[in-house]
Structures are given as C-alpha cells and as structure tokens.
C-alpha cells in the first residue's frame, strides 16, 4: 500500500528513503510514442491539483537527451490540455522512470512523495559569500522535509555550534540563539542580532551557566551517537515543556546490520526524554541521519539515563 509506506517513511520507520511514487501505469515498450502520454497520462491527471512537476529519471536506460526530449513531449501535452507545469513547489508530482523494457508512470501529491524535488535530491541555491558552512543546507532541508519549526518565544540552544552555520540560519530566521562551542564562531555570525556565544564545552556550560530556558535544542556535533544523544538528554531540565530538538546521528561506514543497531540504540536512548517525530537520511546528510523530536510532556526528570 503506497500510502502506508509513505506514512512509515514520514514517521521514521523507513529512514533511508527520500522519494516515493506509486506505479499507476506503464508502457509496453521502453520508447512509447506520444499517443501513450495522451491516452494514459492525461486521464491520470483528471481532477488533480496543478501546477504539476514532471520528474523523469532513468533506471539503467536512457540518456540526458532522451529525458529532455521526453520532458518536452509530456509538458507540451499537458500545456495543450490546460495543465500548468512548474519545477518548484508543485501541488502534484508526476514521476516517470525509464527502464530497459518499459516506462513507469506515477502521480501523487508531494507529501506522499516525501519530497517535491526529483528523487528527493534537494538542490538549494545558496550564497557562497554569506554561507559559513555547508552544514547549513542540512538544517534548511530539515526545516522543509521534517518540519522543524520551533516557537520563537524562547531561544534555541545550538550545541557544538562553530563555525556557526546553523546559528546563522536560525538567527536570520528570527530566532534568538545561544551557541555553545569552545571554538570561535565566524565573525559575521557573531554580529547577527540575537546571537550569544559561550566559548565553553557543553558540559561546562550546563553546569556553570544561568538556568535559562530554551524552546529548542539543535545538535550537529561530530561525536559518538550515544554520547551525542546524552548531551541532548542532559539539557531536558533546561527545555520548555513543548520544546523540540533536532539532532544528526553520525554513522560510521560499517555493515548495514551495525548501522541499524546504532540507530535503534540511539533512538531508543533519546526516547527516554523525547517523542521521535521523524527520522530521515536527508539529501544533504552524508554518513548520518537527522532526527526531529519533541520533549515528552510527562518528563520531569534530570535527563540522565
């Protein structure tokens, strides 16, 4: 069931999937003529919301020229039928996959597809002059794909913030940010309104600084997943009752079995204090996954395991 699989991906049960599509139709050959698209695709688009995005990918068949020609054919047929097409922010995704003996066609809304980007490959435009770190793109993607959007009533705590990429994105989005890292932040980040930098290790900040309350905590520290999870859990007493958290889980290049063992143990540990709202290996993740969480309402402990 396509809808059920999509729901499992959205909830974090299936982590290593970026894009889905049902198979609503397929051709009898690898190179169907234009009549196929008129008689098969257009009926699938009746009643769907436009604009639509036409996304064409290959599964061992076809060249970039082939895909471009097919895109022109399909988009022209849609245009002649009065259907608006656009690549960004569509209301319906049309996925077309070229194989060696058939063409597969699927139609669904972007939420069920998990991403409105072709194959879930997110390609943000970015300003290389203002960008402090490539890691910024991970946070932007998490905001879009995983719905990370904390309240702005309380500040956000950024663990291991240097050089300040995530702090920059949050501050420019209007959040007050408390950045924790013994290393220096980029000078441009320090100048941003609402940014406070504590040059200290996370443990020292936790034990010595004022008891300020935070509405969210983010953690992109490159460290053992369990130690990283414990760092987040230690701050539970400093979080508001409805606080959210975002954490990248670093994965070593090891066996598939070991990878899932690490993920299961880390997420199980985090569940002592948080409800896991979503887990995904995002396009801008490398050997890691990103988890979005919300503090458990009933939790009133210290966060220690």
PDB file of C-alpha atoms in Angstrom:
ATOM      1  CA  UNK A   1       0.000   0.000   0.000  1.00  0.00           C
ATOM      2  CA  UNK A   2       1.672   3.164  -1.224  1.00  0.00           C
ATOM      3  CA  UNK A   3       0.033   5.455   1.339  1.00  0.00           C
ATOM      4  CA  UNK A   4       1.043   3.172   4.204  1.00  0.00           C
ATOM      5  CA  UNK A   5       4.656   3.025   3.010  1.00  0.00           C
ATOM      6  CA  UNK A   6       4.746   6.820   2.714  1.00  0.00           C
ATOM      7  CA  UNK A   7       3.408   7.139   6.259  1.00  0.00           C
ATOM      8  CA  UNK A   8       6.123   4.808   7.566  1.00  0.00           C
ATOM      9  CA  UNK A   9       8.776   6.946   5.872  1.00  0.00           C
ATOM     10  CA  UNK A  10       7.309  10.132   7.311  1.00  0.00           C
ATOM     11  CA  UNK A  11       7.228   8.680  10.839  1.00  0.00           C
ATOM     12  CA  UNK A  12      10.826   7.467  10.706  1.00  0.00           C
ATOM     13  CA  UNK A  13      10.110   3.739  10.427  1.00  0.00           C
ATOM     14  CA  UNK A  14      11.759   3.746   6.999  1.00  0.00           C
ATOM     15  CA  UNK A  15      14.759   6.055   7.207  1.00  0.00           C
ATOM     16  CA  UNK A  16      16.802   5.626   4.043  1.00  0.00           C
ATOM     17  CA  UNK A  17      14.135   6.687   1.546  1.00  0.00           C
ATOM     18  CA  UNK A  18      13.995  10.173   0.020  1.00  0.00           C
ATOM     19  CA  UNK A  19      11.338   9.863  -2.665  1.00  0.00           C
ATOM     20  CA  UNK A  20       8.389   7.600  -3.430  1.00  0.00           C
ATOM     21  CA  UNK A  21       5.880   7.207  -6.220  1.00  0.00           C
ATOM     22  CA  UNK A  22       3.080   4.784  -6.954  1.00  0.00           C
ATOM     23  CA  UNK A  23       3.065   2.970 -10.307  1.00  0.00           C
ATOM     24  CA  UNK A  24      -0.232   3.995 -11.837  1.00  0.00           C
ATOM     25  CA  UNK A  25       0.592   2.948 -15.388  1.00  0.00           C
ATOM     26  CA  UNK A  26       3.355   1.528 -17.536  1.00  0.00           C
ATOM     27  CA  UNK A  27       4.090   1.233 -21.226  1.00  0.00           C
ATOM     28  CA  UNK A  28       4.614  -1.972 -23.165  1.00  0.00           C
ATOM     29  CA  UNK A  29       7.926  -0.692 -24.563  1.00  0.00           C
ATOM     30  CA  UNK A  30      10.843   1.439 -23.425  1.00  0.00           C
ATOM     31  CA  UNK A  31      10.031   4.140 -26.014  1.00  0.00           C
ATOM     32  CA  UNK A  32       6.285   4.770 -26.188  1.00  0.00           C
ATOM     33  CA  UNK A  33       5.037   7.296 -28.715  1.00  0.00           C
ATOM     34  CA  UNK A  34       3.134  10.486 -27.889  1.00  0.00           C
ATOM     35  CA  UNK A  35      -0.221   8.728 -28.048  1.00  0.00           C
ATOM     36  CA  UNK A  36       0.721   6.810 -24.902  1.00  0.00           C
ATOM     37  CA  UNK A  37       1.029  10.048 -22.943  1.00  0.00           C
ATOM     38  CA  UNK A  38      -2.220  11.428 -24.298  1.00  0.00           C
ATOM     39  CA  UNK A  39      -4.231   8.281 -23.596  1.00  0.00           C
ATOM     40  CA  UNK A  40      -2.568   7.172 -20.361  1.00  0.00           C
ATOM     41  CA  UNK A  41      -1.157  10.207 -18.534  1.00  0.00           C
ATOM     42  CA  UNK A  42      -3.924  12.728 -19.134  1.00  0.00           C
ATOM     43  CA  UNK A  43      -6.628  10.509 -17.589  1.00  0.00           C
ATOM     44  CA  UNK A  44      -4.409  10.133 -14.505  1.00  0.00           C
ATOM     45  CA  UNK A  45      -4.273  13.920 -14.191  1.00  0.00           C
ATOM     46  CA  UNK A  46      -8.022  14.476 -14.235  1.00  0.00           C
ATOM     47  CA  UNK A  47      -9.086  16.098 -11.012  1.00  0.00           C
ATOM     48  CA  UNK A  48      -5.573  16.555  -9.598  1.00  0.00           C
ATOM     49  CA  UNK A  49      -4.342  19.936  -8.433  1.00  0.00           C
ATOM     50  CA  UNK A  50      -1.939  21.835 -10.594  1.00  0.00           C
ATOM     51  CA  UNK A  51       0.701  23.077 -11.052  1.00  0.00           C
ATOM     52  CA  UNK A  52       2.318  19.703 -11.590  1.00  0.00           C
ATOM     53  CA  UNK A  53       6.015  18.818 -11.659  1.00  0.00           C
ATOM     54  CA  UNK A  54       7.168  16.351 -14.310  1.00  0.00           C
ATOM     55  CA  UNK A  55      10.105  14.385 -12.928  1.00  0.00           C
ATOM     56  CA  UNK A  56      11.906  11.964 -15.243  1.00  0.00           C
ATOM     57  CA  UNK A  57      14.595   9.553 -14.074  1.00  0.00           C
ATOM     58  CA  UNK A  58      16.407   6.579 -15.563  1.00  0.00           C
ATOM     59  CA  UNK A  59      16.793   3.084 -14.207  1.00  0.00           C
ATOM     60  CA  UNK A  60      19.623   1.865 -16.393  1.00  0.00           C
ATOM     61  CA  UNK A  61      18.084   3.205 -19.582  1.00  0.00           C
ATOM     62  CA  UNK A  62      18.033   6.482 -21.477  1.00  0.00           C
ATOM     63  CA  UNK A  63      20.371   9.451 -21.808  1.00  0.00           C
ATOM     64  CA  UNK A  64      20.030  13.051 -20.691  1.00  0.00           C
ATOM     65  CA  UNK A  65      18.973  13.885 -24.271  1.00  0.00           C
ATOM     66  CA  UNK A  66      16.286  11.195 -24.101  1.00  0.00           C
ATOM     67  CA  UNK A  67      14.987  12.528 -20.804  1.00  0.00           C
ATOM     68  CA  UNK A  68      14.977  16.116 -22.065  1.00  0.00           C
ATOM     69  CA  UNK A  69      13.072  15.172 -25.233  1.00  0.00           C
ATOM     70  CA  UNK A  70      10.531  13.215 -23.194  1.00  0.00           C
ATOM     71  CA  UNK A  71      10.105  16.132 -20.810  1.00  0.00           C
ATOM     72  CA  UNK A  72       9.345  18.443 -23.732  1.00  0.00           C
ATOM     73  CA  UNK A  73       6.826  15.968 -25.148  1.00  0.00           C
ATOM     74  CA  UNK A  74       4.971  15.448 -21.874  1.00  0.00           C
ATOM     75  CA  UNK A  75       4.985  19.113 -20.862  1.00  0.00           C
ATOM     76  CA  UNK A  76       3.616  20.121 -24.265  1.00  0.00           C
ATOM     77  CA  UNK A  77       0.801  17.577 -23.999  1.00  0.00           C
ATOM     78  CA  UNK A  78      -0.040  18.891 -20.535  1.00  0.00           C
ATOM     79  CA  UNK A  79       0.092  22.517 -21.683  1.00  0.00           C
ATOM     80  CA  UNK A  80      -2.257  21.762 -24.588  1.00  0.00           C
ATOM     81  CA  UNK A  81      -4.643  20.159 -22.108  1.00  0.00           C
ATOM     82  CA  UNK A  82      -4.626  23.311 -19.972  1.00  0.00           C
ATOM     83  CA  UNK A  83      -2.483  21.819 -17.179  1.00  0.00           C
ATOM     84  CA  UNK A  84       0.117  24.132 -15.635  1.00  0.00           C
ATOM     85  CA  UNK A  85       3.597  22.670 -15.098  1.00  0.00           C
ATOM     86  CA  UNK A  86       6.450  24.002 -12.973  1.00  0.00           C
ATOM     87  CA  UNK A  87       9.511  22.505 -11.358  1.00  0.00           C
ATOM     88  CA  UNK A  88       9.364  24.187  -7.935  1.00  0.00           C
ATOM     89  CA  UNK A  89       6.617  23.916  -5.311  1.00  0.00           C
ATOM     90  CA  UNK A  90       4.166  21.780  -7.315  1.00  0.00           C
ATOM     91  CA  UNK A  91       0.847  20.585  -5.932  1.00  0.00           C
ATOM     92  CA  UNK A  92       1.159  17.264  -7.790  1.00  0.00           C
ATOM     93  CA  UNK A  93       4.228  15.223  -8.726  1.00  0.00           C
ATOM     94  CA  UNK A  94       4.327  13.151 -11.912  1.00  0.00           C
ATOM     95  CA  UNK A  95       7.152  10.607 -11.664  1.00  0.00           C
ATOM     96  CA  UNK A  96       8.347   8.934 -14.860  1.00  0.00           C
ATOM     97  CA  UNK A  97      11.023   6.229 -14.719  1.00  0.00           C
ATOM     98  CA  UNK A  98      12.678   4.872 -17.859  1.00  0.00           C
ATOM     99  CA  UNK A  99      13.674   1.212 -17.723  1.00  0.00           C
ATOM    100  CA  UNK A 100      15.139  -1.100 -20.368  1.00  0.00           C
ATOM    101  CA  UNK A 101      11.748  -2.541 -21.326  1.00  0.00           C
ATOM    102  CA  UNK A 102       9.066  -0.142 -20.068  1.00  0.00           C
ATOM    103  CA  UNK A 103       8.250   3.334 -18.837  1.00  0.00           C
ATOM    104  CA  UNK A 104       6.684   3.580 -15.356  1.00  0.00           C
ATOM    105  CA  UNK A 105       4.343   6.438 -14.504  1.00  0.00           C
ATOM    106  CA  UNK A 106       3.089   7.546 -11.093  1.00  0.00           C
ATOM    107  CA  UNK A 107       1.052  10.508  -9.863  1.00  0.00           C
ATOM    108  CA  UNK A 108       0.775  11.704  -6.257  1.00  0.00           C
ATOM    109  CA  UNK A 109       0.963  14.792  -4.071  1.00  0.00           C
ATOM    110  CA  UNK A 110       4.397  15.951  -2.811  1.00  0.00           C
ATOM    111  CA  UNK A 111       3.677  14.992   0.798  1.00  0.00           C
ATOM    112  CA  UNK A 112       3.154  11.338  -0.115  1.00  0.00           C
ATOM    113  CA  UNK A 113       6.181  11.508  -2.433  1.00  0.00           C
ATOM    114  CA  UNK A 114       8.217  12.690   0.620  1.00  0.00           C
ATOM    115  CA  UNK A 115       9.722  15.496  -1.445  1.00  0.00           C
ATOM    116  CA  UNK A 116       8.721  17.781  -4.298  1.00  0.00           C
ATOM    117  CA  UNK A 117      12.296  17.568  -5.610  1.00  0.00           C
ATOM    118  CA  UNK A 118      13.120  14.956  -8.296  1.00  0.00           C
ATOM    119  CA  UNK A 119      14.228  11.821  -6.500  1.00  0.00           C
ATOM    120  CA  UNK A 120      14.334  13.776  -3.258  1.00  0.00           C
ATOM    121  CA  UNK A 121      17.574  15.380  -4.437  1.00  0.00           C
ATOM    122  CA  UNK A 122      17.271  18.845  -2.941  1.00  0.00           C
ATOM    123  CA  UNK A 123      19.253  21.497  -4.813  1.00  0.00           C
ATOM    124  CA  UNK A 124      19.074  24.766  -2.905  1.00  0.00           C
ATOM    125  CA  UNK A 125      20.501  27.938  -4.287  1.00  0.00           C
ATOM    126  CA  UNK A 126      22.901  29.394  -1.783  1.00  0.00           C
ATOM    127  CA  UNK A 127      25.125  32.405  -1.353  1.00  0.00           C
ATOM    128  CA  UNK A 128      28.724  31.168  -1.096  1.00  0.00           C
ATOM    129  CA  UNK A 129      29.793  34.555   0.263  1.00  0.00           C
ATOM    130  CA  UNK A 130      27.375  34.508   3.210  1.00  0.00           C
ATOM    131  CA  UNK A 131      27.480  30.761   3.806  1.00  0.00           C
ATOM    132  CA  UNK A 132      29.559  29.852   6.842  1.00  0.00           C
ATOM    133  CA  UNK A 133      29.377  26.075   6.463  1.00  0.00           C
ATOM    134  CA  UNK A 134      27.919  23.546   4.038  1.00  0.00           C
ATOM    135  CA  UNK A 135      26.185  22.083   7.094  1.00  0.00           C
ATOM    136  CA  UNK A 136      23.707  24.956   6.799  1.00  0.00           C
ATOM    137  CA  UNK A 137      21.985  23.083   3.983  1.00  0.00           C
ATOM    138  CA  UNK A 138      21.216  20.173   6.319  1.00  0.00           C
ATOM    139  CA  UNK A 139      19.272  22.469   8.616  1.00  0.00           C
ATOM    140  CA  UNK A 140      17.409  24.146   5.754  1.00  0.00           C
ATOM    141  CA  UNK A 141      16.423  20.728   4.397  1.00  0.00           C
ATOM    142  CA  UNK A 142      15.307  19.554   7.856  1.00  0.00           C
ATOM    143  CA  UNK A 143      13.108  22.622   8.134  1.00  0.00           C
ATOM    144  CA  UNK A 144      11.461  21.792   4.814  1.00  0.00           C
ATOM    145  CA  UNK A 145      11.326  17.991   4.854  1.00  0.00           C
ATOM    146  CA  UNK A 146      10.990  17.207   8.563  1.00  0.00           C
ATOM    147  CA  UNK A 147       9.027  20.290   9.525  1.00  0.00           C
ATOM    148  CA  UNK A 148      11.470  21.577  12.128  1.00  0.00           C
ATOM    149  CA  UNK A 149       9.913  24.889  13.161  1.00  0.00           C
ATOM    150  CA  UNK A 150      10.268  25.696  16.881  1.00  0.00           C
ATOM    151  CA  UNK A 151       8.417  28.531  18.572  1.00  0.00           C
ATOM    152  CA  UNK A 152      10.243  31.862  18.630  1.00  0.00           C
ATOM    153  CA  UNK A 153       9.048  32.628  22.166  1.00  0.00           C
ATOM    154  CA  UNK A 154      12.170  31.072  23.695  1.00  0.00           C
ATOM    155  CA  UNK A 155      15.781  30.941  22.422  1.00  0.00           C
ATOM    156  CA  UNK A 156      17.309  27.995  20.582  1.00  0.00           C
ATOM    157  CA  UNK A 157      20.363  26.235  22.024  1.00  0.00           C
ATOM    158  CA  UNK A 158      22.965  25.228  19.408  1.00  0.00           C
ATOM    159  CA  UNK A 159      25.384  22.591  20.729  1.00  0.00           C
ATOM    160  CA  UNK A 160      28.829  22.451  19.102  1.00  0.00           C
ATOM    161  CA  UNK A 161      27.914  25.484  17.031  1.00  0.00           C
ATOM    162  CA  UNK A 162      31.264  26.502  15.488  1.00  0.00           C
ATOM    163  CA  UNK A 163      31.836  27.850  12.921  1.00  0.00           C
ATOM    164  CA  UNK A 164      28.205  28.905  13.202  1.00  0.00           C
ATOM    165  CA  UNK A 165      26.334  27.708  10.122  1.00  0.00           C
ATOM    166  CA  UNK A 166      23.225  26.508  11.952  1.00  0.00           C
ATOM    167  CA  UNK A 167      23.337  29.538  14.242  1.00  0.00           C
ATOM    168  CA  UNK A 168      23.361  31.803  11.192  1.00  0.00           C
ATOM    169  CA  UNK A 169      20.334  30.143   9.598  1.00  0.00           C
ATOM    170  CA  UNK A 170      18.361  30.263  12.844  1.00  0.00           C
ATOM    171  CA  UNK A 171      19.296  33.865  13.630  1.00  0.00           C
ATOM    172  CA  UNK A 172      18.389  35.040  10.143  1.00  0.00           C
ATOM    173  CA  UNK A 173      15.058  33.247  10.540  1.00  0.00           C
ATOM    174  CA  UNK A 174      14.370  35.445  13.560  1.00  0.00           C
ATOM    175  CA  UNK A 175      15.377  33.146  16.420  1.00  0.00           C
ATOM    176  CA  UNK A 176      17.446  34.113  19.421  1.00  0.00           C
ATOM    177  CA  UNK A 177      20.316  31.633  19.519  1.00  0.00           C
ATOM    178  CA  UNK A 178      22.650  30.603  22.319  1.00  0.00           C
ATOM    179  CA  UNK A 179      25.643  28.984  20.616  1.00  0.00           C
ATOM    180  CA  UNK A 180      27.880  26.666  22.648  1.00  0.00           C
ATOM    181  CA  UNK A 181      31.361  25.802  21.427  1.00  0.00           C
ATOM    182  CA  UNK A 182      34.919  26.357  22.743  1.00  0.00           C
ATOM    183  CA  UNK A 183      35.960  27.293  19.206  1.00  0.00           C
ATOM    184  CA  UNK A 184      35.295  30.686  17.663  1.00  0.00           C
ATOM    185  CA  UNK A 185      32.227  31.476  15.595  1.00  0.00           C
ATOM    186  CA  UNK A 186      32.565  33.187  12.245  1.00  0.00           C
ATOM    187  CA  UNK A 187      32.750  36.983  12.806  1.00  0.00           C
ATOM    188  CA  UNK A 188      29.714  37.539  10.571  1.00  0.00           C
ATOM    189  CA  UNK A 189      27.645  35.202  12.743  1.00  0.00           C
ATOM    190  CA  UNK A 190      28.668  36.961  15.955  1.00  0.00           C
ATOM    191  CA  UNK A 191      27.335  40.226  14.509  1.00  0.00           C
ATOM    192  CA  UNK A 192      23.853  38.819  13.919  1.00  0.00           C
ATOM    193  CA  UNK A 193      21.065  40.055  16.126  1.00  0.00           C
ATOM    194  CA  UNK A 194      20.059  37.650  18.884  1.00  0.00           C
ATOM    195  CA  UNK A 195      23.238  35.530  18.835  1.00  0.00           C
ATOM    196  CA  UNK A 196      25.054  34.828  22.113  1.00  0.00           C
ATOM    197  CA  UNK A 197      28.204  32.699  22.035  1.00  0.00           C
ATOM    198  CA  UNK A 198      29.522  30.840  25.103  1.00  0.00           C
ATOM    199  CA  UNK A 199      33.070  29.641  24.469  1.00  0.00           C
ATOM    200  CA  UNK A 200      32.862  26.516  26.600  1.00  0.00           C
ATOM    201  CA  UNK A 201      32.426  22.780  26.386  1.00  0.00           C
ATOM    202  CA  UNK A 202      28.801  21.662  26.506  1.00  0.00           C
ATOM    203  CA  UNK A 203      29.227  20.036  29.915  1.00  0.00           C
ATOM    204  CA  UNK A 204      30.779  23.158  31.432  1.00  0.00           C
ATOM    205  CA  UNK A 205      28.006  25.383  30.093  1.00  0.00           C
ATOM    206  CA  UNK A 206      25.392  23.041  31.523  1.00  0.00           C
ATOM    207  CA  UNK A 207      26.976  23.068  34.974  1.00  0.00           C
ATOM    208  CA  UNK A 208      28.019  26.691  35.314  1.00  0.00           C
ATOM    209  CA  UNK A 209      25.730  28.955  33.327  1.00  0.00           C
ATOM    210  CA  UNK A 210      22.410  30.500  34.323  1.00  0.00           C
ATOM    211  CA  UNK A 211      19.273  28.391  34.191  1.00  0.00           C
ATOM    212  CA  UNK A 212      17.899  29.961  31.027  1.00  0.00           C
ATOM    213  CA  UNK A 213      15.044  28.057  29.396  1.00  0.00           C
ATOM    214  CA  UNK A 214      15.161  27.014  25.743  1.00  0.00           C
ATOM    215  CA  UNK A 215      12.362  26.285  23.313  1.00  0.00           C
ATOM    216  CA  UNK A 216      14.551  24.126  21.102  1.00  0.00           C
ATOM    217  CA  UNK A 217      17.920  22.423  21.022  1.00  0.00           C
ATOM    218  CA  UNK A 218      19.941  21.557  17.910  1.00  0.00           C
ATOM    219  CA  UNK A 219      22.966  19.311  17.801  1.00  0.00           C
ATOM    220  CA  UNK A 220      25.237  18.633  14.819  1.00  0.00           C
ATOM    221  CA  UNK A 221      28.280  17.610  16.872  1.00  0.00           C
ATOM    222  CA  UNK A 222      30.579  15.071  15.276  1.00  0.00           C
ATOM    223  CA  UNK A 223      30.780  12.519  18.058  1.00  0.00           C
ATOM    224  CA  UNK A 224      29.655   9.050  19.086  1.00  0.00           C
ATOM    225  CA  UNK A 225      25.854   8.860  18.631  1.00  0.00           C
ATOM    226  CA  UNK A 226      25.155   7.724  22.201  1.00  0.00           C
ATOM    227  CA  UNK A 227      27.342  10.445  23.702  1.00  0.00           C
ATOM    228  CA  UNK A 228      25.690  12.990  21.444  1.00  0.00           C
ATOM    229  CA  UNK A 229      22.234  11.769  22.474  1.00  0.00           C
ATOM    230  CA  UNK A 230      23.189  12.004  26.135  1.00  0.00           C
ATOM    231  CA  UNK A 231      24.281  15.614  25.626  1.00  0.00           C
ATOM    232  CA  UNK A 232      20.796  16.436  24.367  1.00  0.00           C
ATOM    233  CA  UNK A 233      19.102  14.499  27.170  1.00  0.00           C
ATOM    234  CA  UNK A 234      21.171  16.317  29.792  1.00  0.00           C
ATOM    235  CA  UNK A 235      19.508  19.587  28.773  1.00  0.00           C
ATOM    236  CA  UNK A 236      15.931  18.379  29.286  1.00  0.00           C
ATOM    237  CA  UNK A 237      15.587  20.295  32.603  1.00  0.00           C
ATOM    238  CA  UNK A 238      16.521  23.465  30.678  1.00  0.00           C
ATOM    239  CA  UNK A 239      13.869  22.937  27.971  1.00  0.00           C
ATOM    240  CA  UNK A 240      10.317  24.235  27.946  1.00  0.00           C
ATOM    241  CA  UNK A 241       7.501  21.707  28.248  1.00  0.00           C
ATOM    242  CA  UNK A 242       6.795  21.702  24.492  1.00  0.00           C
ATOM    243  CA  UNK A 243      10.400  22.124  23.305  1.00  0.00           C
ATOM    244  CA  UNK A 244      11.603  20.474  20.112  1.00  0.00           C
ATOM    245  CA  UNK A 245      15.006  19.050  19.246  1.00  0.00           C
ATOM    246  CA  UNK A 246      16.973  18.383  16.085  1.00  0.00           C
ATOM    247  CA  UNK A 247      19.980  16.072  16.086  1.00  0.00           C
ATOM    248  CA  UNK A 248      22.182  14.485  13.452  1.00  0.00           C
ATOM    249  CA  UNK A 249      23.147  10.895  14.221  1.00  0.00           C
ATOM    250  CA  UNK A 250      26.649  10.227  12.887  1.00  0.00           C
ATOM    251  CA  UNK A 251      27.078   6.777  11.329  1.00  0.00           C
ATOM    252  CA  UNK A 252      30.379   5.085  10.651  1.00  0.00           C
ATOM    253  CA  UNK A 253      30.947   3.291   7.364  1.00  0.00           C
ATOM    254  CA  UNK A 254      30.176  -0.190   8.554  1.00  0.00           C
ATOM    255  CA  UNK A 255      27.785  -3.053   7.845  1.00  0.00           C
ATOM    256  CA  UNK A 256      24.072  -2.496   7.301  1.00  0.00           C
ATOM    257  CA  UNK A 257      23.326  -4.573  10.390  1.00  0.00           C
ATOM    258  CA  UNK A 258      25.647  -2.481  12.561  1.00  0.00           C
ATOM    259  CA  UNK A 259      24.220   0.760  11.164  1.00  0.00           C
ATOM    260  CA  UNK A 260      20.692  -0.194  12.149  1.00  0.00           C
ATOM    261  CA  UNK A 261      21.876  -1.370  15.571  1.00  0.00           C
ATOM    262  CA  UNK A 262      23.428   2.070  16.199  1.00  0.00           C
ATOM    263  CA  UNK A 263      20.287   3.847  15.019  1.00  0.00           C
ATOM    264  CA  UNK A 264      17.996   1.666  17.122  1.00  0.00           C
ATOM    265  CA  UNK A 265      20.114   2.121  20.256  1.00  0.00           C
ATOM    266  CA  UNK A 266      20.473   5.888  19.773  1.00  0.00           C
ATOM    267  CA  UNK A 267      16.783   6.487  19.081  1.00  0.00           C
ATOM    268  CA  UNK A 268      15.841   4.225  21.972  1.00  0.00           C
ATOM    269  CA  UNK A 269      18.037   6.311  24.247  1.00  0.00           C
ATOM    270  CA  UNK A 270      16.529   9.574  23.032  1.00  0.00           C
ATOM    271  CA  UNK A 271      13.038   8.216  23.682  1.00  0.00           C
ATOM    272  CA  UNK A 272      13.730   8.402  27.412  1.00  0.00           C
ATOM    273  CA  UNK A 273      13.070  12.115  27.109  1.00  0.00           C
ATOM    274  CA  UNK A 274      11.648  12.788  23.654  1.00  0.00           C
ATOM    275  CA  UNK A 275       8.963  11.681  21.257  1.00  0.00           C
ATOM    276  CA  UNK A 276      10.589  10.946  17.894  1.00  0.00           C
ATOM    277  CA  UNK A 277       8.622  12.897  15.284  1.00  0.00           C
ATOM    278  CA  UNK A 278      10.675  11.918  12.236  1.00  0.00           C
ATOM    279  CA  UNK A 279      13.992  10.427  11.166  1.00  0.00           C
ATOM    280  CA  UNK A 280      15.416  10.624   7.680  1.00  0.00           C
ATOM    281  CA  UNK A 281      18.670  10.392   5.828  1.00  0.00           C
ATOM    282  CA  UNK A 282      18.356  13.733   4.082  1.00  0.00           C
ATOM    283  CA  UNK A 283      19.962  14.527   0.750  1.00  0.00           C
ATOM    284  CA  UNK A 284      22.462  16.843   2.459  1.00  0.00           C
ATOM    285  CA  UNK A 285      23.324  14.255   5.099  1.00  0.00           C
ATOM    286  CA  UNK A 286      26.364  12.177   4.346  1.00  0.00           C
ATOM    287  CA  UNK A 287      27.139   9.313   6.731  1.00  0.00           C
ATOM    288  CA  UNK A 288      24.405  10.380   9.123  1.00  0.00           C
ATOM    289  CA  UNK A 289      20.681  10.703   9.680  1.00  0.00           C
ATOM    290  CA  UNK A 290      18.645  13.593  11.065  1.00  0.00           C
ATOM    291  CA  UNK A 291      16.065  13.182  13.826  1.00  0.00           C
ATOM    292  CA  UNK A 292      13.379  15.681  14.851  1.00  0.00           C
ATOM    293  CA  UNK A 293      11.908  15.251  18.343  1.00  0.00           C
ATOM    294  CA  UNK A 294       9.553  16.835  20.844  1.00  0.00           C
ATOM    295  CA  UNK A 295      10.038  16.761  24.592  1.00  0.00           C
ATOM    296  CA  UNK A 296       7.774  14.249  26.295  1.00  0.00           C
ATOM    297  CA  UNK A 297       5.081  16.128  28.254  1.00  0.00           C
ATOM    298  CA  UNK A 298       5.339  13.785  31.215  1.00  0.00           C
ATOM    299  CA  UNK A 299       9.105  14.030  31.522  1.00  0.00           C
ATOM    300  CA  UNK A 300      10.261  15.835  34.643  1.00  0.00           C
ATOM    301  CA  UNK A 301      13.491  14.006  35.342  1.00  0.00           C
ATOM    302  CA  UNK A 302      17.089  15.103  35.025  1.00  0.00           C
ATOM    303  CA  UNK A 303      17.606  13.594  31.600  1.00  0.00           C
ATOM    304  CA  UNK A 304      20.207  11.149  32.909  1.00  0.00           C
ATOM    305  CA  UNK A 305      19.838   7.532  31.839  1.00  0.00           C
TER     306      UNK A 305
END
